[in-house]
Structure formats: C-alpha cells, structure tokens
C-alpha cells in the first residue's frame, strides 16, 4: 500500500508506422461496463462520467471515403495473400494462423492505444510486461513486417473477418505463439474477472465471433482474401445503417475486455489511491502542515503495514502514553473515508477531547472533502443525515456513540459504518460508562460483519479477553519517543524505580536545596525544591489528590519563589489575567490572580470551560510553566511536561491504581522538545510498602461492568436488544450475550447464577416495569416466546434514559400536562434537571427561601405542583421542625432548577455561583449535564404521542442550555472551540455569523482578536467552514429528497 502508484508498461509502435490513429471512443453504458477514472494522487475531483460515443455522423468505413477509390489498399492486401501462399511447403491453415497472429498483434496494440489514451481509463499494475503482450521471439518483428502496418490501416469494420478466419483455422491447429498468448490471456483474465458474468459485453462478442463446426472449411478454397474483403465491404455499403453502428460495436468489442479487466482491478485495489499508505501525497503534506509531522516512527509504519489491517481484521494496539497511537488511528480513519468511501465513528472518553479532536480534524475534512460531525453533550442528529456524496467522520463521547449506533441499526444503515475507532479502550472496565461502551461494541459486532473495530490504549493487561470479545488481532510495542525515568521520593532521598532489584528501588540522589525552618514547615514534601529544578525553563505538572489541594499547592509554591520568576514572559501573563477577568465579567479567582504572575495555575473541574481553555492554551505556549492539577487532566487533553510530580499516591481518599499511575507519569516528556521525561512520586514512610507493590505490579485487569451497573448495564442492553429487534426471544438474547465481554468472562463474574438465569431475571424485571411485553417460561429458559417493546420502553432506550428513572420521568411529564406553567421556563427546567445531580446537592435554606420569594406568583405555583410547598422551605430556613415528609430528591432538584433558571436569565456563571454559594465549576457542570439531559428528554418525548407538546418547548430549551449566552452569540458558539468569551470578542469585531467566520482570513483574526494565536485562528476558520459545509449538505439532502420522483405513482409502470 505504501508503494508508489504503478503503471502498465506497453509496447507501442512508433508514430511513423501508423498511417492514422483512431480517436478513442468509450463504450456505451448499455453494452459494456463504464471505465471509471481512478482518483489522482492528490485525491481531488470526483470520478468522471464516461461519455458515450455518437455514431450518427460517423463513416461506416472508419474515415475511408470508398474502397473503390483506394485500389492500392486491395492490391496491397492481394500481395500479402500471395506472398504467404508462395511457399508450397507451408500449410494453408498455418498461413491463416500467421496472418491472424500478426493481425491480433495489431488489434491488440489498437486496443491498448484506445485504452491508454482515453481520459477515463484506469492505470493498471503489472510487474514486468503487459499480460496481454505476445512474446516477440515467436512473431515477426513489427518493424520488418509490412503487413502489420498495412493491416493497421484496414477499416475497423473489416477486422472481424480475421477473427472469423482465426476461429475456423484454430479448430485444426494452434501455433506455439498462439498457445503462449492464449495461456497468458487466460491466466490474466482468471485473476481479474470471471469469463462472462463480470463483463456484459462478453456474451455479445462471443455471439458475433462464434461459428458452428459445420462451417469449418478451407478458407482459401472458398474465396481469396481480396474477394472476401470486396464482398464484405460491398455488403456493408449496401446495408442499412443500424441504430448502433458496426464501427461502434467493433470499438466496444475491442475495448470491452480491457475495460472489464481495468474495472475489476480498480475494484480490487480501490484502497490504494496514493503512495502514503494508500492515501494521496496530499495527506502527508497536510500532516506536515497542520501537525509538523515529517516522518512516522518505525512502530507506526509497522502497525499500518500489519497484514491484519490489510485484511480489515479488528485490531487492538497498546503503547505507552505519548507513543503516537492517535496518528496511526487517524491514518486508518482517512483510509476508510477516502479509499473505501465509508463513514467512520471515533469514540472518545470526554466532551473536551471530542471538541479538541473536532477542531483538529476539521481542517483535514475541508482539504480532503469529508464531513466532521460532533456528537457530544446535546449535539448530534439521530439518525445522522445520509449523505449523497461526502462521507462523515462522527466524533462522539461514549454515550452519544451508543445512541448513534442504535439509530443506525434501527434505520438499517449500520453497514454504512466502515470503521469504529475507540480511544482509551481500557474504559470498558470503568463503571457505567464502561458498560455503555461494551454494549455499543457488542451491537456493532453482532449486527455488522463489514464494520472494522480498532481499539487503542496505554494501559491494557488481560488483552486475551478483549481480543476474544472484539475478535481482534493484537499489536503492542514499548516505544516512547522520549525516555521516561521513574523516581520515588521518601523524605529528602530520591530513588529510581528498578524492577530488577528486590524492593524495586535503587538510590539515585539526595535533594540539594537549603530549607529554612519556616519553609520546612510550609513545604514538608519539598515540592518547591523539586519544581525549581525545572521551571521556568521547562514545564512541570503536579498531580494532587483533591481540588482544594491543587489550589493550596499552587498558592504555597508561588509564595516561596524568587521574584525573578515574575519577569519570565511578564506581559503575556498580565494578558492572561486580563483575559480571565473578561471571562468572569470583571471577576477573577483570587488564587489565580496571585499565582499566574509566577507562571503557576491550578487545573481542575472547579474552573469554567472558558477558564480551563485559557489556562491550557497558556500552558501549551509556555506562558505558564507549572500546573497543579487533579487526575482528570491525565485522561483528558494532552498537556505534557518535562517533569511530573505526584503529590501523594491517592486520588481523593482512594489509593492510586496502577492504570491511573501509568496515565499520570505518561505525561512526562514532550516529543521533539525534551530529551527525557521524569516522574517523581512523593511517598510517606507509612505508604512505602504499598508504593513498592504499586510500581512493580502489573496493570489492573479489565472486567465487564454489565452486572455491576444493573440499570445502565444489563437491563439497558436487554431493553435495546428487543427494541432494535436484534434479539426478541430468550434464546436469541442468550446467543447475543455470549458475544459480549461479559459472555467471555461469565465464569469469573457470574459465579452464583448462570448467565442465562441473569438474563431471565433481567427480562422479567423489564416486563414488570412495563417496558417489555411477553412471557418468560419458568421451565424452559430457551423460550421461543417473542418479546416486544412497549412505547415507554422504546422512548426509554431511544432517549438514553437511565432505567432507574424512566417511570419517574414519565409520571412527572404526565403530571406536567395537567398544568404546565409556561409564564417562564422554570417548570420546563425542573423537568430537564438531571436526576443524578440531586444526590450531591446540599441546599442553603436561606438562599432557597430568598430565591423562592423572588419568583412571581405563577412561578411559585411550580414548587407546589412538583411537591415542595412554600411552608416547607420557610420552616427549613427558620430551623423549625418539619412534620410533613417531603421527598428530598424533589427538594434538591427544584433547588438546582432555581440555579439553572437564574443562570439562563443572567448568563454569567460567576455571578450565579456567588449568589448560590457554589463553586463556578459545579455550576458549569450542572449546566452541561442539564443540556445533555434535556436532549435525552426531548428524544424520550418524541417517541410518545401524548407528549407532543413538549417537543417544540424542549428543542428551544436544549439550545438555551447548550450555549447559555445571548441569542446573537449562538451562531458563533456552534463552532467547535469557540466559547462565550471568544464569541463575544468575535461578535464585537464584526464576525456575527457562521458565514463571517467561515470566510475570515486567519491572519486578520490574529490581528483583530486579542490573545488569539495563529494556530487557533486557523482552527476556528476550519471548524466554521466544516460546520457551514455540513449544514449546506444537510439542506441539499432535503432538496434531493423533496424533488425525488416517487416510484409508486398510481398509473405508472
């Protein structure tokens, strides 16, 4: 695949030998296959349509006015005939054969000339010579053979005579040259096509050249060659012109075989459209232009050339973090989109990573002609639009990827999905999200035999189970572009991690940093000593157990740093603070205001989306040199560092897992910048033995979570299997479950009950909940009874609603129909507030009462309708005893609805977080979750006719929650990577619509918009172009569908 494109080598005659050349004429689509134009190495331009020849004005003699007006031609033919008959020892049939052999050479050369000069022909691959070319040693040299050039000038309508002559003579005798030629043609044809089924013209050609055995007689006894030519040409002249001329038929006959061969070759090698792993050279240039990648690592080349990939087998590959796994996946994705012309689904673990990948690949989509569609939070169409021409790359979170696959299965379009790529495959073993990922992959494996699955991860252990589940090959390599050195610090001593020693550690060095008594108290773990060895020249990450610890570490470090640290890129750091102040509408976090001048910041979920993005950009460009962060950064966006410090071997209160440890230290070392990366784990004496076990233990195994996550796992899977009609009996469900990861691991995970019994219990539970209808036999587990899904069940799986809440949601929506308060959107917001957020909510009762009193009378009725009376809130705020029992989940949910209601009115996360005494990160997370849940409730209502009224209401509410900005900014925020602060900048600079952004000049944007790098400007423009293209395509699809002529119009046949 990586080889340069190969062309057929043909033996061509000099131009002087040919007296005239025939214009190449393409065969009619009716008579022979249309030769398709092979894409160029640049990969641009659609395949050209093959024009049909028009013979209405074409001379039937192939540009000769009259054979009577050209006596020399017949005389020459007569001379040729006599010349070969003069030798009395020559057998007559052999004479005919020699003439025919030369004729065939001439005919074949013409076929190649016609074929090669055609604009729409394909370039065929051969190694040494054309498979159809005859051995020159068995034939008279064409340069010395007058007959070849003379016969080359014969009118095309007469060439069939020689084929006829050959048919008769070949019955008696075949020359060695002919035998070799026929053998060559046969072997070539066998490799590329079946004799008759592939080429529609084959039957037509055979019929014209096939004669019965009765007609086999001596050609030269019947008539001379000259007489036969005269007779045939005269007959042609007298005959009426057919609707399809004989010239056209002849040319089609001449071209048909090679066209068939070419088309078959194109189909068999359509995956190879260029020299860069089957991709056009332009792709390599784009990687150089957009990513700065000049060459691939050796392992990447080896992986791409794996036989399993060439054969489209499923593949799992595992390498250390920063090894370059993503690049391999992207090349495979481009091969699927461009070469095989199939859609691709890429599943990523987090919304932020999805958005980053959409930004990064949109520029490739613009240049190479495919669409990039975002499926995260509330974004994404179900089912996706079926594109006419362009193929789509769906980039999705785990949950949205599952919903997308469901919609493709339901609309019988799952085979349109040629490839599924899963990043962080080890997440199969992580809670409810792992269960959802397992369900998604199991459905793809079961319903589509044509969809390839590629999984990648840095932390896999029980690969055998995953291979069996995904029916996949496995590739692994320990390559890292930058060497990683692992260390552990105990007190003031640093040890190197060495698995060869008995305790796993070897002494490395003592810390060389003078601590005062005050500093020793403030920094007992010697963090300052560790970070000052690398910053500000190099970057450093400190992973902390909690969010509060991140802020404390950042504050402590900057207090004891020397003032020289402030001078490093001082202006850019002041610009960052100014930018954060704009994001917060005048407010900026006091901790960040204190730490940023020293090049230090914290990074955790307590930041808003805009703040997090600004800090990440500042760190990537070197303005910030130290981030104190939580473990989520290790699994999120790619922010490498020269040194990674683990503040403690804990995540919150849980001891560190090997997978988490590997992901964190994997951030150490930046390819192309650092010669080495190093990680230092700070350990207390009490944890020493645990840490020894940690660094020397293998990675954790990946186990199915379908049983642990009951409502989001097993029951959700069973419901969708019946709903999608993948499996509708107990027996069919059993068969399906055997193909899941749980099925592979059932002996490990389901020891108390058999898998069949677990399935039976799950189905019965769904029937009890009213989500399925049917009967499960007590005696026969493999019941043949067909199960069907209820409308509520269908709405539940299509809305991706947790089965634990589906009945509650239905009741609340039903109750809302009786008296939906529409004076404001408070009532709707309550219905769209996620259930799972209520458990972590602890209302401030004074704030609760204050917010309630600020509501209008109609809005206060909402509290009564949902079951939270005013008296309850008043008594709680005043500390009085409560006699009446009120559901705490409803109380908490209404409180969160107040937060969302205030947020939509003020559109400022900072002011709302202060008003409700919540962290701004929590408010941001609530907003994101509410937008996603509102989208789910919308899809739930779409499946239930009784909830028709909610459809329009929830569509608008979802949009408001998704962007939470003033209406005029929404078109700009639809672009991947443009958040509120950036949207305001763009709007104020005159970029007010999507079209403005799509047609903007990146250089002008850099000059106009503050704190915008050239790379960011290019990504914004590319993302805007991609979104505009996607919307235009969607509208074109609607137009095409609208104008399509129905096939079942009454009275038509």
Tab-separated table of C-alpha atoms in Angstrom, residues 439-782:
chain	number	residue	atom	x	y	z
A	439	UNK	CA	-22.933	-2.567	24.764
A	440	UNK	CA	-22.047	-0.358	21.794
A	441	UNK	CA	-19.213	-2.572	20.567
A	442	UNK	CA	-21.199	-5.789	21.115
A	443	UNK	CA	-24.057	-4.449	18.958
A	444	UNK	CA	-21.688	-3.479	16.154
A	445	UNK	CA	-20.009	-6.889	16.218
A	446	UNK	CA	-23.370	-8.689	16.169
A	447	UNK	CA	-25.196	-6.619	13.544
A	448	UNK	CA	-22.464	-5.730	11.041
A	449	UNK	CA	-19.875	-8.073	9.622
A	450	UNK	CA	-18.391	-5.286	7.478
A	451	UNK	CA	-17.543	-2.797	10.232
A	452	UNK	CA	-13.934	-2.873	11.396
A	453	UNK	CA	-13.140	-2.067	15.042
A	454	UNK	CA	-9.832	-0.524	16.149
A	455	UNK	CA	-9.157	-0.151	19.880
A	456	UNK	CA	-6.174	1.573	21.458
A	457	UNK	CA	-4.956	2.140	24.985
A	458	UNK	CA	-1.812	2.717	27.010
A	459	UNK	CA	-2.984	0.571	29.916
A	460	UNK	CA	-4.196	-2.909	28.995
A	461	UNK	CA	-3.499	-6.137	30.821
A	462	UNK	CA	-5.930	-9.009	30.150
A	463	UNK	CA	-5.723	-8.470	26.426
A	464	UNK	CA	-6.761	-12.074	25.708
A	465	UNK	CA	-10.302	-11.423	26.970
A	466	UNK	CA	-10.567	-8.231	24.940
A	467	UNK	CA	-9.246	-9.990	21.827
A	468	UNK	CA	-11.839	-12.713	22.213
A	469	UNK	CA	-14.607	-10.157	22.764
A	470	UNK	CA	-13.658	-7.985	19.772
A	471	UNK	CA	-12.444	-10.914	17.611
A	472	UNK	CA	-9.302	-8.847	17.156
A	473	UNK	CA	-5.593	-9.135	16.477
A	474	UNK	CA	-3.191	-7.541	18.977
A	475	UNK	CA	-0.159	-5.310	18.441
A	476	UNK	CA	1.996	-3.886	21.210
A	477	UNK	CA	5.262	-2.020	21.475
A	478	UNK	CA	7.149	-0.381	24.346
A	479	UNK	CA	8.249	2.549	22.183
A	480	UNK	CA	8.317	6.032	23.677
A	481	UNK	CA	9.674	8.975	21.683
A	482	UNK	CA	11.144	10.361	24.886
A	483	UNK	CA	12.680	8.149	27.576
A	484	UNK	CA	10.731	8.082	30.839
A	485	UNK	CA	12.606	7.862	34.122
A	486	UNK	CA	10.549	6.927	37.177
A	487	UNK	CA	11.536	8.066	40.661
A	488	UNK	CA	10.117	7.867	44.174
A	489	UNK	CA	10.913	10.451	46.883
A	490	UNK	CA	10.934	9.407	50.529
A	491	UNK	CA	11.898	12.258	52.888
A	492	UNK	CA	14.830	14.023	51.159
A	493	UNK	CA	16.044	10.985	49.228
A	494	UNK	CA	15.137	10.187	45.648
A	495	UNK	CA	15.115	6.557	44.489
A	496	UNK	CA	14.941	5.277	40.927
A	497	UNK	CA	12.269	2.689	40.222
A	498	UNK	CA	14.040	-0.515	39.239
A	499	UNK	CA	12.029	-3.705	38.902
A	500	UNK	CA	15.223	-5.817	38.847
A	501	UNK	CA	16.073	-5.093	42.479
A	502	UNK	CA	14.494	-6.865	45.413
A	503	UNK	CA	12.498	-3.939	46.822
A	504	UNK	CA	12.001	-2.230	43.448
A	505	UNK	CA	14.044	0.909	44.272
A	506	UNK	CA	17.662	1.951	43.878
A	507	UNK	CA	19.235	5.049	45.426
A	508	UNK	CA	19.543	7.955	42.981
A	509	UNK	CA	20.410	11.185	44.820
A	510	UNK	CA	19.742	13.486	47.755
A	511	UNK	CA	17.820	16.719	47.288
A	512	UNK	CA	20.208	19.689	47.157
A	513	UNK	CA	18.058	22.544	48.387
A	514	UNK	CA	18.513	24.616	51.536
A	515	UNK	CA	15.307	24.839	53.537
A	516	UNK	CA	14.697	27.346	56.311
A	517	UNK	CA	12.696	26.222	59.326
A	518	UNK	CA	9.648	28.194	58.124
A	519	UNK	CA	9.899	26.762	54.633
A	520	UNK	CA	10.306	23.255	56.029
A	521	UNK	CA	7.030	23.668	57.892
A	522	UNK	CA	5.205	25.104	54.877
A	523	UNK	CA	6.617	22.545	52.451
A	524	UNK	CA	7.444	19.307	54.260
A	525	UNK	CA	7.291	17.347	50.995
A	526	UNK	CA	9.986	19.519	49.341
A	527	UNK	CA	7.743	20.389	46.389
A	528	UNK	CA	9.468	23.749	45.899
A	529	UNK	CA	12.861	22.058	45.644
A	530	UNK	CA	11.504	19.655	43.024
A	531	UNK	CA	9.794	22.271	40.840
A	532	UNK	CA	12.572	24.885	40.895
A	533	UNK	CA	14.895	22.320	39.305
A	534	UNK	CA	12.874	22.592	36.094
A	535	UNK	CA	10.784	25.794	35.981
A	536	UNK	CA	10.594	28.308	34.375
A	537	UNK	CA	12.777	26.985	31.558
A	538	UNK	CA	10.862	23.702	31.381
A	539	UNK	CA	7.295	22.769	32.266
A	540	UNK	CA	6.048	20.799	35.265
A	541	UNK	CA	2.794	19.136	36.366
A	542	UNK	CA	1.870	18.388	39.996
A	543	UNK	CA	-0.945	15.862	40.390
A	544	UNK	CA	-2.851	16.403	43.646
A	545	UNK	CA	-5.445	14.175	45.362
A	546	UNK	CA	-8.200	16.841	45.660
A	547	UNK	CA	-9.284	20.098	44.033
A	548	UNK	CA	-8.631	22.062	47.220
A	549	UNK	CA	-5.147	20.575	47.448
A	550	UNK	CA	-4.421	21.824	43.889
A	551	UNK	CA	-5.192	25.420	44.882
A	552	UNK	CA	-3.228	25.152	48.139
A	553	UNK	CA	-0.120	23.762	46.392
A	554	UNK	CA	-0.232	26.488	43.715
A	555	UNK	CA	-0.515	29.220	46.373
A	556	UNK	CA	2.223	27.741	48.555
A	557	UNK	CA	4.731	27.376	45.714
A	558	UNK	CA	4.393	30.950	44.443
A	559	UNK	CA	4.795	32.366	47.986
A	560	UNK	CA	8.320	30.995	48.250
A	561	UNK	CA	9.557	31.511	44.700
A	562	UNK	CA	12.087	34.226	43.990
A	563	UNK	CA	10.940	37.448	42.344
A	564	UNK	CA	12.934	36.641	39.188
A	565	UNK	CA	10.176	34.190	38.273
A	566	UNK	CA	7.765	37.111	37.750
A	567	UNK	CA	9.937	38.549	34.988
A	568	UNK	CA	9.606	35.477	32.768
A	569	UNK	CA	7.130	36.446	29.951
A	570	UNK	CA	5.597	39.028	32.255
A	571	UNK	CA	3.472	40.840	29.656
A	572	UNK	CA	1.872	37.620	28.421
A	573	UNK	CA	0.977	36.635	31.982
A	574	UNK	CA	-0.677	40.008	32.547
A	575	UNK	CA	-2.627	39.500	29.327
A	576	UNK	CA	-3.799	36.112	30.627
A	577	UNK	CA	-5.098	37.678	33.851
A	578	UNK	CA	-6.870	40.355	31.799
A	579	UNK	CA	-8.425	37.643	29.623
A	580	UNK	CA	-9.644	35.705	32.690
A	581	UNK	CA	-11.155	38.919	34.053
A	582	UNK	CA	-13.079	39.413	30.804
A	583	UNK	CA	-14.310	35.813	31.005
A	584	UNK	CA	-15.609	36.413	34.544
A	585	UNK	CA	-17.223	39.759	33.637
A	586	UNK	CA	-14.761	41.609	35.854
A	587	UNK	CA	-14.177	38.780	38.349
A	588	UNK	CA	-11.097	36.630	38.539
A	589	UNK	CA	-10.233	33.868	41.001
A	590	UNK	CA	-8.057	35.320	43.821
A	591	UNK	CA	-5.801	32.251	43.763
A	592	UNK	CA	-5.160	32.562	40.010
A	593	UNK	CA	-4.605	36.309	40.368
A	594	UNK	CA	-1.898	35.522	42.920
A	595	UNK	CA	-0.231	32.578	41.127
A	596	UNK	CA	-0.289	33.482	37.413
A	597	UNK	CA	2.371	36.257	37.714
A	598	UNK	CA	4.764	33.467	38.752
A	599	UNK	CA	3.732	31.272	35.830
A	600	UNK	CA	1.671	28.952	38.062
A	601	UNK	CA	-2.017	27.943	37.952
A	602	UNK	CA	-4.334	25.180	39.078
A	603	UNK	CA	-6.442	22.991	36.774
A	604	UNK	CA	-9.499	21.030	37.938
A	605	UNK	CA	-13.253	20.726	37.403
A	606	UNK	CA	-13.874	23.839	39.534
A	607	UNK	CA	-12.886	26.026	36.583
A	608	UNK	CA	-15.380	27.147	33.965
A	609	UNK	CA	-14.951	25.889	30.397
A	610	UNK	CA	-13.569	29.269	29.277
A	611	UNK	CA	-11.105	29.465	32.165
A	612	UNK	CA	-9.883	25.919	31.642
A	613	UNK	CA	-9.342	26.539	27.938
A	614	UNK	CA	-7.394	29.770	28.556
A	615	UNK	CA	-5.133	28.101	31.118
A	616	UNK	CA	-4.476	25.104	28.856
A	617	UNK	CA	-3.526	27.391	25.967
A	618	UNK	CA	-1.218	29.448	28.195
A	619	UNK	CA	0.491	26.281	29.447
A	620	UNK	CA	0.874	24.869	25.922
A	621	UNK	CA	2.603	28.052	24.740
A	622	UNK	CA	4.915	28.242	27.768
A	623	UNK	CA	3.362	31.310	29.406
A	624	UNK	CA	2.532	29.095	32.383
A	625	UNK	CA	5.243	26.640	33.442
A	626	UNK	CA	3.566	24.842	36.362
A	627	UNK	CA	0.074	23.392	36.763
A	628	UNK	CA	-1.276	21.868	39.970
A	629	UNK	CA	-3.976	19.513	38.721
A	630	UNK	CA	-6.227	16.578	39.553
A	631	UNK	CA	-6.088	13.122	37.937
A	632	UNK	CA	-8.717	14.109	35.342
A	633	UNK	CA	-6.064	16.025	33.382
A	634	UNK	CA	-4.121	12.772	32.864
A	635	UNK	CA	-7.064	11.232	30.996
A	636	UNK	CA	-8.091	14.450	29.295
A	637	UNK	CA	-6.398	16.867	26.942
A	638	UNK	CA	-2.770	16.287	26.041
A	639	UNK	CA	-0.611	18.586	28.203
A	640	UNK	CA	2.867	17.006	28.546
A	641	UNK	CA	5.644	18.240	30.832
A	642	UNK	CA	9.374	17.794	31.404
A	643	UNK	CA	8.705	16.630	34.974
A	644	UNK	CA	5.567	15.133	36.525
A	645	UNK	CA	5.231	15.159	40.326
A	646	UNK	CA	2.616	13.055	42.121
A	647	UNK	CA	1.820	14.903	45.351
A	648	UNK	CA	0.617	11.673	47.017
A	649	UNK	CA	-0.297	8.138	45.930
A	650	UNK	CA	-4.004	8.906	46.337
A	651	UNK	CA	-6.945	10.052	44.229
A	652	UNK	CA	-9.294	11.674	46.739
A	653	UNK	CA	-9.294	9.063	49.555
A	654	UNK	CA	-8.578	6.020	47.370
A	655	UNK	CA	-5.096	4.595	46.936
A	656	UNK	CA	-3.708	5.014	43.442
A	657	UNK	CA	-4.353	2.278	40.875
A	658	UNK	CA	-1.627	1.162	38.500
A	659	UNK	CA	-3.635	2.344	35.467
A	660	UNK	CA	-4.034	5.814	36.977
A	661	UNK	CA	-0.348	5.922	37.935
A	662	UNK	CA	0.717	4.985	34.393
A	663	UNK	CA	-1.527	7.637	32.841
A	664	UNK	CA	-0.190	10.363	35.113
A	665	UNK	CA	3.502	9.601	34.648
A	666	UNK	CA	2.848	9.151	30.921
A	667	UNK	CA	2.533	12.937	30.654
A	668	UNK	CA	6.262	13.266	31.340
A	669	UNK	CA	8.431	14.031	28.321
A	670	UNK	CA	7.484	16.113	25.297
A	671	UNK	CA	8.354	14.621	21.925
A	672	UNK	CA	10.589	16.913	19.893
A	673	UNK	CA	11.299	19.161	22.886
A	674	UNK	CA	12.698	17.079	25.761
A	675	UNK	CA	15.464	14.508	25.591
A	676	UNK	CA	13.951	12.740	28.596
A	677	UNK	CA	10.949	12.913	30.888
A	678	UNK	CA	10.847	12.115	34.569
A	679	UNK	CA	8.193	11.346	37.158
A	680	UNK	CA	8.585	11.684	40.925
A	681	UNK	CA	6.101	10.086	43.318
A	682	UNK	CA	6.171	11.653	46.787
A	683	UNK	CA	5.717	8.910	49.395
A	684	UNK	CA	5.263	8.986	53.151
A	685	UNK	CA	7.035	6.310	55.141
A	686	UNK	CA	3.721	4.668	56.068
A	687	UNK	CA	2.839	4.112	52.394
A	688	UNK	CA	6.261	2.794	51.354
A	689	UNK	CA	5.253	-0.868	51.051
A	690	UNK	CA	2.034	-0.036	49.214
A	691	UNK	CA	4.009	2.042	46.725
A	692	UNK	CA	6.523	-0.773	46.200
A	693	UNK	CA	3.621	-3.030	45.278
A	694	UNK	CA	2.159	-0.303	43.061
A	695	UNK	CA	5.214	0.390	40.879
A	696	UNK	CA	6.073	-3.281	40.444
A	697	UNK	CA	2.570	-4.715	39.997
A	698	UNK	CA	1.003	-5.425	36.592
A	699	UNK	CA	-1.800	-3.285	35.232
A	700	UNK	CA	-5.310	-3.963	36.507
A	701	UNK	CA	-7.450	-6.354	34.507
A	702	UNK	CA	-10.373	-5.021	32.527
A	703	UNK	CA	-13.663	-6.616	33.574
A	704	UNK	CA	-17.192	-6.225	32.227
A	705	UNK	CA	-19.454	-3.870	34.177
A	706	UNK	CA	-22.756	-5.109	32.770
A	707	UNK	CA	-23.653	-6.840	36.042
A	708	UNK	CA	-22.354	-4.153	38.411
A	709	UNK	CA	-24.201	-1.385	36.579
A	710	UNK	CA	-27.615	-3.022	36.511
A	711	UNK	CA	-29.925	-0.279	35.153
A	712	UNK	CA	-27.301	1.282	32.885
A	713	UNK	CA	-25.787	-2.074	32.056
A	714	UNK	CA	-27.605	-5.368	31.733
A	715	UNK	CA	-31.204	-4.098	31.795
A	716	UNK	CA	-30.443	-1.260	29.375
A	717	UNK	CA	-28.844	-3.749	26.975
A	718	UNK	CA	-31.771	-6.208	27.164
A	719	UNK	CA	-34.291	-3.429	26.517
A	720	UNK	CA	-32.486	-2.085	23.435
A	721	UNK	CA	-31.904	-5.599	22.036
A	722	UNK	CA	-35.640	-6.191	21.924
A	723	UNK	CA	-36.409	-2.626	20.832
A	724	UNK	CA	-33.981	-2.801	17.898
A	725	UNK	CA	-35.142	-6.370	17.106
A	726	UNK	CA	-31.593	-7.637	17.382
A	727	UNK	CA	-32.834	-10.395	19.696
A	728	UNK	CA	-36.515	-10.910	20.536
A	729	UNK	CA	-36.562	-14.297	22.271
A	730	UNK	CA	-34.796	-15.554	25.360
A	731	UNK	CA	-32.762	-17.907	23.191
A	732	UNK	CA	-31.649	-15.125	20.837
A	733	UNK	CA	-30.724	-12.910	23.793
A	734	UNK	CA	-28.610	-15.758	25.198
A	735	UNK	CA	-26.809	-16.051	21.878
A	736	UNK	CA	-26.129	-12.325	21.783
A	737	UNK	CA	-24.828	-12.222	25.348
A	738	UNK	CA	-22.215	-14.830	24.515
A	739	UNK	CA	-20.625	-12.276	22.181
A	740	UNK	CA	-20.227	-9.625	24.920
A	741	UNK	CA	-17.240	-9.161	27.231
A	742	UNK	CA	-19.489	-10.470	29.997
A	743	UNK	CA	-20.072	-13.583	27.907
A	744	UNK	CA	-16.303	-14.061	27.603
A	745	UNK	CA	-15.796	-13.539	31.353
A	746	UNK	CA	-19.027	-15.116	32.652
A	747	UNK	CA	-17.233	-17.821	34.635
A	748	UNK	CA	-15.292	-15.145	36.528
A	749	UNK	CA	-18.133	-12.685	37.061
A	750	UNK	CA	-21.336	-14.699	37.470
A	751	UNK	CA	-20.491	-17.490	39.891
A	752	UNK	CA	-23.767	-17.507	41.841
A	753	UNK	CA	-26.070	-17.608	38.817
A	754	UNK	CA	-25.635	-18.738	35.270
A	755	UNK	CA	-25.683	-16.067	32.580
A	756	UNK	CA	-28.975	-17.465	31.266
A	757	UNK	CA	-30.590	-17.074	34.696
A	758	UNK	CA	-29.320	-13.493	34.984
A	759	UNK	CA	-30.829	-12.737	31.556
A	760	UNK	CA	-34.137	-14.328	32.571
A	761	UNK	CA	-34.302	-12.195	35.739
A	762	UNK	CA	-33.478	-9.061	33.756
A	763	UNK	CA	-36.190	-9.689	31.157
A	764	UNK	CA	-38.786	-10.366	33.863
A	765	UNK	CA	-37.829	-7.131	35.600
A	766	UNK	CA	-38.325	-5.164	32.375
A	767	UNK	CA	-41.742	-6.789	31.869
A	768	UNK	CA	-42.727	-5.799	35.421
A	769	UNK	CA	-41.675	-2.188	34.771
A	770	UNK	CA	-43.914	-2.101	31.706
A	771	UNK	CA	-41.015	-1.665	29.286
A	772	UNK	CA	-41.397	-5.051	27.584
A	773	UNK	CA	-44.349	-7.291	26.765
A	774	UNK	CA	-44.200	-11.064	26.594
A	775	UNK	CA	-43.815	-14.118	28.780
A	776	UNK	CA	-40.722	-15.898	30.019
A	777	UNK	CA	-41.262	-19.613	30.601
A	778	UNK	CA	-40.344	-20.828	34.071
A	779	UNK	CA	-39.428	-24.312	32.892
A	780	UNK	CA	-37.732	-23.576	29.598
A	781	UNK	CA	-35.049	-20.922	29.766
A	782	UNK	CA	-34.681	-21.023	25.994
